[in-house]
Amino acid sequence: MMLHQQLVLVFGISLARGIYAFRSCYSEGQISVYYFCNLTDVPLVPKDTVKLLLSFNYIRQVNATSFPLLEHLLVLEIGTQHVFPVIIGKAAFRNLPNLLVLDLGYNKILQLDLDAFVDLPNLTVLRLNANSLGDSILMERYFQDLRSLEELDLSGNQITKLQPHPLFYNLTVLKTVDLKFNMISNLCESNLTSFQGKKFLFFSLNSNKLYHTSLMAWAKCPNPFRNITLSSLDLGHSGWSTEKVQYFCTAIKGTQISSLKLSPHIMGSGFGFDNLKNPDENTFTGLAGSDLRLLDISVGYIFSLNPFVFQSLGKLELLNLYSNKINQIQRQAFFGLGNLKTLNVSSNLLASCKRATALGRSPVCFLQASTVQEQHYQAASSLHIM
């Protein structure tokens, strides 16, 4: 009987803890969590609240009177409301002077007053992803007062043009711009003058419609990233042929890029499509002055690594060729890669590496989880095998 009572007590405590852990409508310890609480308005919360989470409710409108003065609030989340449109009025967050992170993502349709974000001098992160926002979000003055902004997430919207408002020039600490899953179709028509002089840690145009740009347009394309420094540029899912990749690399000649991601891509002949071109010695020549350290061209259709294909990338330290259709590695394919430390050619169709030659001064081939019968690892000691 005693054991039974103890088990009941333990079970009761565990159940109570479980219920407590999954509570979704409470304020405690400077954190207010109101998920799935059927709210139609912003609730009253303690004045010392630091984090306020209001996602998954029915809040249709936020205006200048929605919040009392909350000087301690640092993080506000009002995403994924179950009504639309969600309307953010003029100076809607004026009573949150120390807000650092504002998340308005996944609201299906978000309508913003041009002055919605005024009086947010300390905001560093703004998430506006998946809100059906169009070109005006970049072209108008929505972000005029956000001088502390470092990270801007506009992914999953309906932006077709990359033409940010001149006032972006004043956002001097902006480091991250995420534009993946939009509808931008022509980098050559971009006007990034207001981004010039900036040093981006991360800039993503992944999964846009860049494949719509014609070869003729690329042939005359000015450098869209002129006077912009990019630590990491993500152009995956661009649908670019080998020819278009070459035009792009030529267009951005001289732009400083540390890491370039083109994965996944459609470059290469795959297995038996001779009319489609594999990268050759001219494909990446435009990157010669970019000081590129990492190139990701994994998950594609490259069948043959042609001679001198990477000769212009002398500072490259990591080359990712994972999951292509590589069956041939021609002589001098790795010529010029004297600084390479990591090479990934796993999950390809390599039956032998005898013909892999010249990584710096030594033949090399690094394989894992490939269709491989024979491997030769003859490389500099600094190279990391994958």
mmCIF file of C-alpha atoms in Angstrom, residues 33-350:
data_model
loop_
_atom_site.group_PDB
_atom_site.id
_atom_site.type_symbol
_atom_site.label_atom_id
_atom_site.label_comp_id
_atom_site.label_asym_id
_atom_site.label_seq_id
_atom_site.Cartn_x
_atom_site.Cartn_y
_atom_site.Cartn_z
ATOM 1 C CA VAL A 33 4.295 32.853 -23.211
ATOM 2 C CA TYR A 34 0.895 33.049 -24.896
ATOM 3 C CA TYR A 35 0.877 30.380 -27.592
ATOM 4 C CA PHE A 36 -2.519 29.090 -28.778
ATOM 5 C CA CYS A 37 -4.423 31.244 -26.293
ATOM 6 C CA ASN A 38 -7.156 32.492 -28.666
ATOM 7 C CA LEU A 39 -6.042 36.076 -28.069
ATOM 8 C CA THR A 40 -7.428 38.829 -30.267
ATOM 9 C CA ASP A 41 -5.461 41.622 -28.582
ATOM 10 C CA VAL A 42 -2.091 42.009 -26.923
ATOM 11 C CA PRO A 43 -2.498 40.897 -23.272
ATOM 12 C CA LEU A 44 -1.344 42.863 -20.249
ATOM 13 C CA VAL A 45 1.963 41.535 -18.967
ATOM 14 C CA PRO A 46 4.257 42.503 -16.057
ATOM 15 C CA LYS A 47 6.290 45.660 -16.615
ATOM 16 C CA ASP A 48 9.565 43.784 -16.172
ATOM 17 C CA THR A 49 8.817 41.316 -18.992
ATOM 18 C CA VAL A 50 11.901 40.602 -21.090
ATOM 19 C CA LYS A 51 10.466 38.121 -23.601
ATOM 20 C CA LEU A 52 6.881 38.155 -24.929
ATOM 21 C CA LEU A 53 5.721 35.343 -27.223
ATOM 22 C CA LEU A 54 2.312 35.816 -28.876
ATOM 23 C CA SER A 55 2.362 33.474 -31.877
ATOM 24 C CA PHE A 56 -0.538 31.200 -32.892
ATOM 25 C CA ASN A 57 -3.330 33.553 -31.865
ATOM 26 C CA TYR A 58 -5.938 35.751 -33.568
ATOM 27 C CA ILE A 59 -4.361 39.180 -33.173
ATOM 28 C CA ARG A 60 -5.457 41.062 -36.266
ATOM 29 C CA GLN A 61 -4.069 44.520 -35.540
ATOM 30 C CA VAL A 62 -1.200 46.089 -33.611
ATOM 31 C CA ASN A 63 -1.079 49.869 -33.201
ATOM 32 C CA ALA A 64 0.556 52.552 -31.077
ATOM 33 C CA THR A 65 -1.719 51.816 -28.094
ATOM 34 C CA SER A 66 -1.409 48.017 -28.148
ATOM 35 C CA PHE A 67 1.525 47.958 -25.721
ATOM 36 C CA PRO A 68 1.993 49.833 -22.455
ATOM 37 C CA LEU A 69 5.508 51.084 -21.757
ATOM 38 C CA LEU A 70 7.673 47.950 -21.465
ATOM 39 C CA GLU A 71 11.202 49.246 -21.078
ATOM 40 C CA HIS A 72 12.674 45.831 -20.279
ATOM 41 C CA LEU A 73 11.222 43.985 -23.271
ATOM 42 C CA LEU A 74 13.962 42.628 -25.531
ATOM 43 C CA VAL A 75 12.214 39.938 -27.588
ATOM 44 C CA LEU A 76 8.736 40.127 -29.135
ATOM 45 C CA GLU A 77 7.175 37.430 -31.285
ATOM 46 C CA ILE A 78 3.826 37.948 -33.039
ATOM 47 C CA GLY A 79 4.086 35.368 -35.812
ATOM 48 C CA THR A 80 1.712 32.829 -37.305
ATOM 49 C CA GLN A 81 -1.554 34.515 -36.412
ATOM 50 C CA HIS A 82 -4.618 32.527 -37.480
ATOM 51 C CA VAL A 83 -6.240 35.570 -39.099
ATOM 52 C CA PHE A 84 -5.188 37.665 -42.061
ATOM 53 C CA PRO A 85 -4.324 40.252 -42.947
ATOM 54 C CA VAL A 86 -2.383 41.212 -39.846
ATOM 55 C CA ILE A 87 -2.115 45.000 -39.777
ATOM 56 C CA ILE A 88 0.819 46.774 -38.131
ATOM 57 C CA GLY A 89 0.001 50.456 -37.679
ATOM 58 C CA LYS A 90 2.080 53.591 -37.348
ATOM 59 C CA ALA A 91 4.577 53.533 -34.456
ATOM 60 C CA ALA A 92 3.072 50.228 -33.303
ATOM 61 C CA PHE A 93 6.103 49.434 -31.127
ATOM 62 C CA ARG A 94 6.921 52.905 -29.797
ATOM 63 C CA ASN A 95 6.462 51.776 -26.175
ATOM 64 C CA LEU A 96 9.151 49.103 -26.560
ATOM 65 C CA PRO A 97 12.245 51.331 -26.762
ATOM 66 C CA ASN A 98 14.801 48.628 -25.947
ATOM 67 C CA LEU A 99 13.443 45.882 -28.191
ATOM 68 C CA LEU A 100 16.226 43.853 -29.805
ATOM 69 C CA VAL A 101 14.359 41.099 -31.674
ATOM 70 C CA LEU A 102 11.018 41.465 -33.466
ATOM 71 C CA ASP A 103 9.542 38.373 -35.126
ATOM 72 C CA LEU A 104 6.491 38.894 -37.347
ATOM 73 C CA GLY A 105 7.055 35.830 -39.521
ATOM 74 C CA TYR A 106 4.519 33.431 -41.057
ATOM 75 C CA ASN A 107 1.529 35.756 -40.904
ATOM 76 C CA LYS A 108 0.399 34.865 -44.455
ATOM 77 C CA ILE A 109 -0.557 38.456 -45.250
ATOM 78 C CA LEU A 110 1.085 41.316 -43.391
ATOM 79 C CA GLN A 111 0.148 44.948 -43.983
ATOM 80 C CA LEU A 112 2.649 47.490 -42.713
ATOM 81 C CA ASP A 113 2.332 51.215 -42.235
ATOM 82 C CA LEU A 114 5.372 52.992 -43.677
ATOM 83 C CA ASP A 115 6.150 54.159 -40.137
ATOM 84 C CA ALA A 116 5.420 50.839 -38.429
ATOM 85 C CA PHE A 117 9.010 50.472 -37.191
ATOM 86 C CA VAL A 118 9.774 53.995 -35.983
ATOM 87 C CA ASP A 119 11.045 54.495 -32.425
ATOM 88 C CA LEU A 120 12.949 51.204 -32.355
ATOM 89 C CA PRO A 121 16.505 52.543 -32.003
ATOM 90 C CA ASN A 122 17.971 49.306 -30.623
ATOM 91 C CA LEU A 123 16.323 46.714 -32.872
ATOM 92 C CA THR A 124 18.963 44.326 -34.196
ATOM 93 C CA VAL A 125 16.894 41.448 -35.636
ATOM 94 C CA LEU A 126 13.733 41.816 -37.743
ATOM 95 C CA ARG A 127 11.968 38.740 -39.123
ATOM 96 C CA LEU A 128 9.340 39.350 -41.785
ATOM 97 C CA ASN A 129 9.479 35.971 -43.496
ATOM 98 C CA ALA A 130 6.470 34.345 -45.192
ATOM 99 C CA ASN A 131 4.182 37.383 -45.116
ATOM 100 C CA SER A 132 3.283 37.836 -48.821
ATOM 101 C CA LEU A 133 5.316 41.048 -48.920
ATOM 102 C CA GLY A 134 6.040 42.528 -52.352
ATOM 103 C CA ASP A 135 8.663 44.794 -53.874
ATOM 104 C CA SER A 136 7.631 47.791 -51.793
ATOM 105 C CA ILE A 137 9.120 46.285 -48.626
ATOM 106 C CA LEU A 138 12.585 46.971 -50.079
ATOM 107 C CA MET A 139 11.799 49.930 -52.297
ATOM 108 C CA GLU A 140 9.980 52.074 -49.712
ATOM 109 C CA ARG A 141 11.241 53.618 -46.440
ATOM 110 C CA TYR A 142 9.952 50.987 -43.990
ATOM 111 C CA PHE A 143 13.355 50.551 -42.321
ATOM 112 C CA GLN A 144 14.379 54.206 -42.177
ATOM 113 C CA ASP A 145 14.884 54.409 -38.386
ATOM 114 C CA LEU A 146 16.434 50.979 -37.798
ATOM 115 C CA ARG A 147 20.033 52.140 -37.477
ATOM 116 C CA SER A 148 20.961 49.235 -35.176
ATOM 117 C CA LEU A 149 19.551 46.565 -37.504
ATOM 118 C CA GLU A 150 21.971 43.696 -38.114
ATOM 119 C CA GLU A 151 19.741 40.900 -39.399
ATOM 120 C CA LEU A 152 16.811 41.184 -41.830
ATOM 121 C CA ASP A 153 14.804 38.104 -42.805
ATOM 122 C CA LEU A 154 12.555 38.615 -45.832
ATOM 123 C CA SER A 155 12.527 35.006 -46.995
ATOM 124 C CA GLY A 156 9.415 33.361 -48.379
ATOM 125 C CA ASN A 157 7.765 36.518 -49.699
ATOM 126 C CA GLN A 158 6.818 37.790 -53.180
ATOM 127 C CA ILE A 159 9.710 40.139 -53.882
ATOM 128 C CA THR A 160 10.585 40.288 -57.589
ATOM 129 C CA LYS A 161 13.152 43.107 -57.690
ATOM 130 C CA LEU A 162 16.324 43.691 -55.738
ATOM 131 C CA GLN A 163 16.176 47.478 -55.519
ATOM 132 C CA PRO A 164 16.490 48.585 -51.871
ATOM 133 C CA HIS A 165 15.543 52.126 -50.855
ATOM 134 C CA PRO A 166 18.417 54.663 -50.652
ATOM 135 C CA LEU A 167 17.876 54.892 -46.877
ATOM 136 C CA PHE A 168 19.372 51.403 -46.547
ATOM 137 C CA TYR A 169 22.687 53.208 -46.819
ATOM 138 C CA ASN A 170 22.103 54.468 -43.264
ATOM 139 C CA LEU A 171 21.800 50.923 -41.896
ATOM 140 C CA THR A 172 25.523 50.777 -41.350
ATOM 141 C CA VAL A 173 25.615 47.642 -39.168
ATOM 142 C CA LEU A 174 23.380 45.482 -41.381
ATOM 143 C CA LYS A 175 25.183 42.145 -41.685
ATOM 144 C CA THR A 176 22.612 39.522 -42.709
ATOM 145 C CA VAL A 177 19.964 39.669 -45.449
ATOM 146 C CA ASP A 178 17.885 36.582 -46.194
ATOM 147 C CA LEU A 179 15.857 36.727 -49.418
ATOM 148 C CA LYS A 180 15.489 33.030 -50.159
ATOM 149 C CA PHE A 181 12.207 31.689 -51.561
ATOM 150 C CA ASN A 182 11.245 34.937 -53.277
ATOM 151 C CA MET A 183 10.616 35.657 -56.965
ATOM 152 C CA ILE A 184 13.674 37.695 -57.923
ATOM 153 C CA SER A 185 14.383 36.840 -61.549
ATOM 154 C CA ASN A 186 17.075 39.202 -62.808
ATOM 155 C CA LEU A 187 20.181 40.116 -60.837
ATOM 156 C CA CYS A 188 21.353 42.223 -63.764
ATOM 157 C CA GLU A 189 18.505 44.666 -63.172
ATOM 158 C CA SER A 190 19.319 45.013 -59.488
ATOM 159 C CA ASN A 191 20.284 48.338 -57.974
ATOM 160 C CA LEU A 192 22.244 47.745 -54.795
ATOM 161 C CA THR A 193 23.766 51.215 -54.581
ATOM 162 C CA SER A 194 22.443 51.620 -51.034
ATOM 163 C CA PHE A 195 24.257 48.397 -50.047
ATOM 164 C CA GLN A 196 27.621 49.587 -51.326
ATOM 165 C CA GLY A 197 30.296 49.783 -48.671
ATOM 166 C CA LYS A 198 28.611 47.131 -46.535
ATOM 167 C CA LYS A 199 30.250 43.921 -45.371
ATOM 168 C CA PHE A 200 27.661 41.160 -45.215
ATOM 169 C CA LEU A 201 28.239 38.055 -43.137
ATOM 170 C CA PHE A 202 25.404 36.283 -44.971
ATOM 171 C CA PHE A 203 23.425 37.181 -48.085
ATOM 172 C CA SER A 204 20.962 34.645 -49.475
ATOM 173 C CA LEU A 205 19.134 34.573 -52.790
ATOM 174 C CA ASN A 206 18.576 30.823 -52.590
ATOM 175 C CA SER A 207 15.503 29.453 -54.408
ATOM 176 C CA ASN A 208 14.583 32.534 -56.397
ATOM 177 C CA LYS A 209 13.864 32.617 -60.144
ATOM 178 C CA LEU A 210 17.282 33.688 -61.308
ATOM 179 C CA TYR A 211 17.163 31.135 -64.122
ATOM 180 C CA HIS A 212 14.838 33.522 -66.017
ATOM 181 C CA THR A 213 17.754 35.843 -66.802
ATOM 182 C CA SER A 214 18.705 35.315 -70.441
ATOM 183 C CA LEU A 215 22.244 34.670 -71.647
ATOM 184 C CA MET A 216 22.048 37.929 -73.594
ATOM 185 C CA ALA A 217 21.251 39.823 -70.393
ATOM 186 C CA TRP A 218 24.105 38.108 -68.557
ATOM 187 C CA ALA A 219 26.516 39.017 -71.356
ATOM 188 C CA LYS A 220 25.882 42.727 -70.650
ATOM 189 C CA CYS A 221 25.347 42.371 -66.902
ATOM 190 C CA PRO A 222 26.946 44.991 -64.639
ATOM 191 C CA ASN A 223 28.278 43.786 -61.307
ATOM 192 C CA PRO A 224 25.245 43.646 -58.969
ATOM 193 C CA PHE A 225 27.554 43.395 -55.935
ATOM 194 C CA ARG A 226 29.885 46.240 -56.825
ATOM 195 C CA ASN A 227 31.703 47.613 -53.743
ATOM 196 C CA ILE A 228 29.976 45.049 -51.506
ATOM 197 C CA THR A 229 31.920 42.512 -49.428
ATOM 198 C CA LEU A 230 30.303 39.124 -48.817
ATOM 199 C CA SER A 231 31.494 36.593 -46.259
ATOM 200 C CA SER A 232 28.862 34.095 -47.411
ATOM 201 C CA LEU A 233 26.747 34.290 -50.580
ATOM 202 C CA ASP A 234 24.046 31.643 -51.072
ATOM 203 C CA LEU A 235 22.767 31.216 -54.641
ATOM 204 C CA GLY A 236 21.571 27.631 -54.381
ATOM 205 C CA HIS A 237 18.556 26.455 -56.386
ATOM 206 C CA SER A 238 19.208 29.159 -58.991
ATOM 207 C CA GLY A 239 18.698 26.823 -61.943
ATOM 208 C CA TRP A 240 21.814 28.125 -63.692
ATOM 209 C CA SER A 241 23.478 26.178 -66.462
ATOM 210 C CA THR A 242 27.258 26.077 -66.630
ATOM 211 C CA GLU A 243 27.141 28.947 -69.130
ATOM 212 C CA LYS A 244 25.084 31.142 -66.799
ATOM 213 C CA VAL A 245 27.385 30.389 -63.865
ATOM 214 C CA GLN A 246 30.308 31.524 -66.014
ATOM 215 C CA TYR A 247 28.510 34.754 -66.942
ATOM 216 C CA PHE A 248 27.686 35.381 -63.289
ATOM 217 C CA CYS A 249 31.279 34.836 -62.177
ATOM 218 C CA THR A 250 32.427 37.218 -64.900
ATOM 219 C CA ALA A 251 29.856 39.834 -63.876
ATOM 220 C CA ILE A 252 30.968 39.874 -60.231
ATOM 221 C CA LYS A 253 34.674 40.004 -61.067
ATOM 222 C CA GLY A 254 36.580 41.666 -58.248
ATOM 223 C CA THR A 255 33.848 41.305 -55.616
ATOM 224 C CA GLN A 256 35.267 39.939 -52.371
ATOM 225 C CA ILE A 257 33.485 36.698 -51.433
ATOM 226 C CA SER A 258 34.774 34.263 -48.826
ATOM 227 C CA SER A 259 32.139 31.548 -49.301
ATOM 228 C CA LEU A 260 29.985 30.867 -52.377
ATOM 229 C CA LYS A 261 27.198 28.311 -52.325
ATOM 230 C CA LEU A 262 25.692 27.230 -55.650
ATOM 231 C CA SER A 263 24.192 24.020 -54.269
ATOM 232 C CA PRO A 264 21.984 22.442 -55.436
ATOM 233 C CA HIS A 265 22.691 23.222 -59.087
ATOM 234 C CA ILE A 266 22.078 21.900 -62.604
ATOM 235 C CA MET A 267 25.603 22.268 -63.999
ATOM 236 C CA GLY A 268 26.991 19.258 -65.820
ATOM 237 C CA SER A 269 26.077 16.551 -68.276
ATOM 238 C CA GLY A 270 24.782 14.166 -65.653
ATOM 239 C CA PHE A 271 25.146 10.656 -66.961
ATOM 240 C CA GLY A 272 25.068 10.654 -70.748
ATOM 241 C CA PHE A 273 23.738 14.120 -71.649
ATOM 242 C CA ASP A 274 26.634 15.274 -73.809
ATOM 243 C CA ASN A 275 24.762 18.370 -74.981
ATOM 244 C CA LEU A 276 24.925 19.786 -71.429
ATOM 245 C CA LYS A 277 28.228 21.302 -70.425
ATOM 246 C CA ASN A 278 30.400 20.373 -67.470
ATOM 247 C CA PRO A 279 32.371 23.206 -65.843
ATOM 248 C CA ASP A 280 35.663 23.861 -67.632
ATOM 249 C CA GLU A 281 38.729 26.060 -67.267
ATOM 250 C CA ASN A 282 36.689 29.203 -68.049
ATOM 251 C CA THR A 283 33.702 28.662 -65.766
ATOM 252 C CA PHE A 284 35.134 30.148 -62.576
ATOM 253 C CA THR A 285 37.790 32.506 -63.980
ATOM 254 C CA GLY A 286 35.748 35.545 -62.966
ATOM 255 C CA LEU A 287 36.314 34.587 -59.328
ATOM 256 C CA ALA A 288 40.094 34.867 -59.623
ATOM 257 C CA GLY A 289 40.248 38.108 -57.639
ATOM 258 C CA SER A 290 37.535 37.272 -55.129
ATOM 259 C CA ASP A 291 39.788 35.588 -52.541
ATOM 260 C CA LEU A 292 37.275 32.732 -52.396
ATOM 261 C CA ARG A 293 37.908 30.300 -49.517
ATOM 262 C CA LEU A 294 34.884 27.982 -49.799
ATOM 263 C CA LEU A 295 33.045 26.795 -52.919
ATOM 264 C CA ASP A 296 29.986 24.581 -52.552
ATOM 265 C CA ILE A 297 28.863 23.021 -55.829
ATOM 266 C CA SER A 298 27.436 19.888 -54.256
ATOM 267 C CA VAL A 299 24.193 18.135 -55.262
ATOM 268 C CA GLY A 300 24.279 18.546 -59.024
ATOM 269 C CA TYR A 301 25.034 16.850 -62.321
ATOM 270 C CA ILE A 302 28.761 17.321 -62.872
ATOM 271 C CA PHE A 303 29.970 14.205 -64.681
ATOM 272 C CA SER A 304 33.563 15.119 -65.449
ATOM 273 C CA LEU A 305 36.054 17.285 -63.570
ATOM 274 C CA ASN A 306 37.818 18.836 -66.531
ATOM 275 C CA PRO A 307 41.458 19.963 -66.688
ATOM 276 C CA PHE A 308 42.229 23.261 -64.930
ATOM 277 C CA VAL A 309 38.585 23.747 -63.929
ATOM 278 C CA PHE A 310 39.582 25.308 -60.583
ATOM 279 C CA GLN A 311 42.828 26.978 -61.678
ATOM 280 C CA SER A 312 41.577 30.489 -60.808
ATOM 281 C CA LEU A 313 40.752 29.603 -57.205
ATOM 282 C CA GLY A 314 44.217 29.599 -55.708
ATOM 283 C CA LYS A 315 43.076 30.622 -52.219
ATOM 284 C CA LEU A 316 40.344 28.004 -51.965
ATOM 285 C CA GLU A 317 40.468 26.021 -48.705
ATOM 286 C CA LEU A 318 37.277 23.958 -48.978
ATOM 287 C CA LEU A 319 35.724 22.469 -52.114
ATOM 288 C CA ASN A 320 32.435 20.600 -51.795
ATOM 289 C CA LEU A 321 31.543 18.331 -54.726
ATOM 290 C CA TYR A 322 29.327 15.994 -52.727
ATOM 291 C CA SER A 323 26.523 14.153 -54.556
ATOM 292 C CA ASN A 324 27.164 15.030 -58.167
ATOM 293 C CA LYS A 325 27.498 12.448 -60.967
ATOM 294 C CA ILE A 326 31.278 12.575 -61.111
ATOM 295 C CA ASN A 327 32.648 9.589 -62.995
ATOM 296 C CA GLN A 328 35.750 11.152 -64.516
ATOM 297 C CA ILE A 329 38.540 13.194 -62.969
ATOM 298 C CA GLN A 330 40.743 14.491 -65.757
ATOM 299 C CA ARG A 331 44.435 15.235 -65.423
ATOM 300 C CA GLN A 332 45.161 18.623 -63.850
ATOM 301 C CA ALA A 333 41.553 18.887 -62.641
ATOM 302 C CA PHE A 334 42.795 20.207 -59.297
ATOM 303 C CA PHE A 335 45.591 22.329 -60.711
ATOM 304 C CA GLY A 336 46.064 25.546 -58.760
ATOM 305 C CA LEU A 337 44.465 24.415 -55.504
ATOM 306 C CA GLY A 338 47.638 24.589 -53.460
ATOM 307 C CA ASN A 339 45.856 25.918 -50.362
ATOM 308 C CA LEU A 340 43.009 23.403 -50.326
ATOM 309 C CA LYS A 341 42.457 21.792 -46.922
ATOM 310 C CA THR A 342 39.113 20.021 -47.361
ATOM 311 C CA LEU A 343 37.768 18.245 -50.437
ATOM 312 C CA ASN A 344 34.470 16.375 -50.425
ATOM 313 C CA VAL A 345 33.709 14.152 -53.416
ATOM 314 C CA SER A 346 31.604 11.619 -51.565
ATOM 315 C CA SER A 347 28.398 10.184 -53.034
ATOM 316 C CA ASN A 348 29.575 10.329 -56.626
ATOM 317 C CA LEU A 349 30.130 7.660 -59.304
ATOM 318 C CA LEU A 350 33.875 7.256 -58.991
#
